[in-house]
Amino acid sequence: MRSENNIAFGMSAAPSQTPGARETPSEAAGIRDAVAANLRRTRLARGLSVRELAELTGVSKALVSQVERGVANPTVEVLSRLATALELTFGELTRIHLVGPEVIRRSESVPLLVGDSAIRTLFAAPDRRRFELAEGDIPAGTRSAKSSHGRGSVEHAYVVSGEVTVETGEWSVTLTAGDALRFASESDHIYATGAVPCRVLTLISFSED
């Protein structure tokens, strides 16, 4: 029988830019898509129509619609107006969010040999953030307490030993030793073990926007 132990992983920077670095077309498209998704999701969550958001911001209804469809290149002023009306920071409006969990299986990644060491790169952060690293030992038959870590947070998990299932209201992923997972952790999630205990490392990164 599983126990409901009060185990929760994680507690609670601005993007960095390299001088002289240029934005590639794919990066620009990614930002447009992120703005489109963030704008539509937040507008609907606020219960606003496109017309109502246009009236609040002084931006034309046609332009708001084009931004939501990712076919416009709005100015910084337009983005700032939209963000303010939706009670978002500029960074929150333009941030690229994880759509779903990213899993790296031990069997699918090839380590790089550096001298006598074998190095596996798991995940790289695209920006500068605060983070917290934790090690958790989860007994067999345990479901952790639900946890979430705030808007824009991203959680990374690496299984050292055993097996664990990470669950949200939308997806469930089972990991074994050597597997890694990255996911948006602003919504409730739990870690659950079955017949064997698990040791897992978690790293939660936080946005300061």
Coordinates of C-alpha atoms in Angstrom, one line a residue:
M1 CA 0.0 0.0 0.0
R2 CA 1.4 3.4 -0.9
S3 CA 2.0 6.0 1.7
E4 CA 1.3 9.7 1.2
N5 CA 4.6 11.0 2.6
N6 CA 5.3 14.8 2.7
I7 CA 8.2 14.7 0.3
A8 CA 8.4 17.7 -2.1
F9 CA 11.2 18.5 -4.4
G10 CA 12.5 22.1 -5.0
M11 CA 12.1 25.4 -3.4
S12 CA 11.8 28.8 -4.5
A13 CA 17.7 36.0 -14.1
A14 CA 17.2 37.9 -16.7
P15 CA 18.2 36.5 -20.1
S16 CA 21.9 37.2 -20.9
Q17 CA 23.0 38.4 -24.3
T18 CA 26.4 38.2 -25.8
P19 CA 27.6 41.5 -27.2
G20 CA 27.6 41.4 -31.0
A21 CA 25.5 38.3 -31.1
R22 CA 22.8 38.3 -33.9
E23 CA 19.4 36.8 -33.7
T24 CA 18.9 34.1 -36.3
P25 CA 15.7 33.7 -38.3
S26 CA 14.8 30.6 -36.4
E27 CA 15.3 32.4 -33.1
A28 CA 13.1 35.3 -34.3
A29 CA 10.4 32.8 -35.3
G30 CA 10.7 31.1 -31.9
I31 CA 10.1 34.4 -30.1
R32 CA 7.2 35.3 -32.3
D33 CA 5.6 31.9 -31.6
A34 CA 6.3 32.3 -27.9
V35 CA 4.6 35.7 -27.8
A36 CA 1.7 34.4 -29.8
A37 CA 1.1 31.5 -27.4
N38 CA 1.7 33.6 -24.2
L39 CA -0.6 36.4 -25.5
R40 CA -3.5 34.1 -26.4
R41 CA -3.2 31.9 -23.3
T42 CA -3.1 34.9 -20.9
R43 CA -5.9 36.8 -22.8
L44 CA -8.2 33.8 -22.5
A45 CA -7.3 33.3 -18.8
R46 CA -8.2 37.0 -18.2
G47 CA -11.5 36.5 -20.0
L48 CA -10.8 39.1 -22.6
S49 CA -11.8 39.1 -26.2
V50 CA -9.4 40.4 -28.9
R51 CA -11.5 43.5 -29.3
E52 CA -11.4 44.2 -25.5
L53 CA -7.6 43.8 -25.4
A54 CA -7.3 46.1 -28.4
E55 CA -9.4 48.7 -26.6
L56 CA -7.3 48.4 -23.4
T57 CA -4.0 48.8 -25.2
G58 CA -4.8 51.2 -28.0
V59 CA -3.5 48.6 -30.4
S60 CA -5.7 47.8 -33.4
K61 CA -7.8 44.6 -33.3
A62 CA -6.2 43.5 -36.5
L63 CA -2.7 43.8 -35.1
V64 CA -3.6 42.0 -31.8
S65 CA -5.0 39.2 -33.9
Q66 CA -1.9 39.0 -36.1
V67 CA 0.4 38.9 -33.0
E68 CA -1.6 36.0 -31.6
R69 CA -1.3 34.1 -34.9
G70 CA 2.5 34.7 -35.0
V71 CA 2.4 36.6 -38.3
A72 CA 3.3 40.1 -37.1
N73 CA 6.6 41.7 -36.0
P74 CA 5.3 44.0 -33.3
T75 CA 7.4 46.8 -31.9
V76 CA 8.7 46.9 -28.3
E77 CA 6.1 49.6 -27.5
V78 CA 3.3 47.3 -28.7
L79 CA 4.6 44.4 -26.8
S80 CA 4.9 46.5 -23.7
R81 CA 1.3 47.7 -24.0
L82 CA 0.1 44.2 -24.4
A83 CA 2.1 42.9 -21.4
T84 CA 0.9 45.8 -19.1
A85 CA -2.7 45.2 -20.0
L86 CA -2.4 41.5 -19.2
E87 CA -0.4 42.1 -16.0
L88 CA 2.6 40.4 -17.4
T89 CA 6.3 41.5 -17.4
F90 CA 7.9 42.0 -20.8
G91 CA 10.0 38.9 -20.1
E92 CA 6.9 36.8 -19.3
L93 CA 5.2 37.8 -22.5
T94 CA 8.3 36.9 -24.7
R95 CA 9.6 33.9 -22.8
I96 CA 9.7 30.6 -24.7
H97 CA 7.9 28.0 -22.5
L98 CA 8.3 24.3 -22.5
V99 CA 5.3 22.7 -24.3
G100 CA 5.8 19.2 -22.8
P101 CA 8.3 17.2 -20.9
E102 CA 11.7 16.5 -22.5
V103 CA 13.1 13.1 -21.7
I104 CA 16.7 11.9 -22.2
R105 CA 17.0 8.1 -21.8
R106 CA 20.4 6.7 -20.7
S107 CA 20.3 4.3 -23.7
E108 CA 19.8 7.1 -26.2
S109 CA 22.6 9.5 -25.3
V110 CA 26.3 9.0 -26.2
P111 CA 28.9 10.3 -23.7
L112 CA 31.8 12.4 -24.8
L113 CA 35.2 11.2 -23.8
V114 CA 37.3 13.9 -22.2
G115 CA 40.6 12.4 -21.2
D116 CA 39.7 9.4 -19.0
S117 CA 36.2 10.7 -18.2
A118 CA 33.0 10.1 -20.0
I119 CA 30.7 13.2 -20.0
R120 CA 27.0 13.2 -20.9
T121 CA 25.5 16.6 -21.4
L122 CA 21.9 16.5 -20.3
F123 CA 20.4 19.9 -20.5
A124 CA 21.7 23.4 -21.0
A125 CA 20.0 26.6 -19.7
P126 CA 19.1 29.2 -22.4
D127 CA 19.3 32.0 -19.9
R128 CA 20.7 33.1 -16.6
R129 CA 18.5 32.0 -13.7
R130 CA 18.4 31.3 -10.0
F131 CA 18.4 27.6 -9.3
E132 CA 18.2 25.1 -6.5
L133 CA 19.7 21.6 -6.6
A134 CA 18.4 18.9 -4.3
E135 CA 18.9 15.2 -3.7
G136 CA 15.9 13.1 -2.8
D137 CA 15.7 9.5 -1.5
I138 CA 12.2 8.3 -2.0
P139 CA 11.1 5.0 -0.3
A140 CA 9.3 2.3 -2.2
G141 CA 5.5 2.8 -2.5
T142 CA 5.6 6.5 -1.9
R143 CA 3.7 9.4 -3.6
S144 CA 5.3 12.8 -2.9
A145 CA 3.3 15.8 -1.9
K146 CA 2.1 18.0 -4.8
S147 CA 4.4 20.8 -5.5
S148 CA 4.8 23.7 -8.0
H149 CA 7.4 26.4 -8.2
G150 CA 5.9 29.6 -9.6
R151 CA 5.4 31.1 -13.0
G152 CA 8.3 30.5 -15.5
S153 CA 10.0 27.8 -13.3
V154 CA 11.6 24.8 -15.0
E155 CA 12.4 21.5 -13.2
H156 CA 15.2 19.1 -14.1
A157 CA 15.3 15.5 -12.7
Y158 CA 18.0 12.9 -13.0
V159 CA 17.5 9.4 -11.6
V160 CA 20.6 8.1 -9.8
S161 CA 19.1 4.7 -8.9
G162 CA 15.8 3.0 -8.8
E163 CA 12.7 4.0 -10.7
V164 CA 10.2 6.9 -10.3
T165 CA 7.2 8.3 -12.2
V166 CA 6.7 12.0 -12.5
E167 CA 3.0 12.9 -12.9
T168 CA 1.1 16.1 -13.7
G169 CA -2.5 16.5 -14.6
E170 CA -1.6 16.3 -18.2
W171 CA 1.2 13.7 -18.5
S172 CA 3.1 11.0 -16.8
V173 CA 6.7 9.8 -17.4
T174 CA 8.5 6.9 -15.8
L175 CA 12.2 7.2 -15.4
T176 CA 14.9 4.6 -14.5
A177 CA 18.6 5.0 -13.5
G178 CA 20.4 7.3 -15.9
D179 CA 17.3 8.9 -17.4
A180 CA 16.8 12.7 -17.2
L181 CA 13.7 14.8 -17.5
R182 CA 13.0 18.6 -18.0
F183 CA 9.6 20.1 -17.7
A184 CA 7.7 23.4 -16.8
S185 CA 7.1 23.2 -13.1
E186 CA 4.7 26.0 -12.6
S187 CA 1.8 23.5 -12.3
D188 CA 1.3 20.8 -9.6
H189 CA 3.4 17.6 -10.0
I190 CA 4.4 14.6 -7.9
Y191 CA 7.1 11.9 -7.8
A192 CA 5.8 8.4 -7.2
T193 CA 7.7 5.1 -6.7
G194 CA 6.6 1.5 -7.1
A195 CA 8.2 -1.6 -5.7
V196 CA 11.7 -0.2 -5.4
P197 CA 13.0 3.0 -3.8
C198 CA 14.6 5.8 -5.9
R199 CA 17.4 8.3 -5.5
V200 CA 16.8 11.4 -7.7
L201 CA 18.6 14.7 -8.2
T202 CA 16.3 17.7 -9.0
L203 CA 17.3 21.1 -10.1
I204 CA 14.7 23.8 -10.3
S205 CA 15.5 27.1 -12.1
F206 CA 13.5 30.2 -11.4
S207 CA 12.8 33.3 -13.4
E208 CA 13.3 36.7 -11.7
D209 CA 11.1 38.6 -14.2

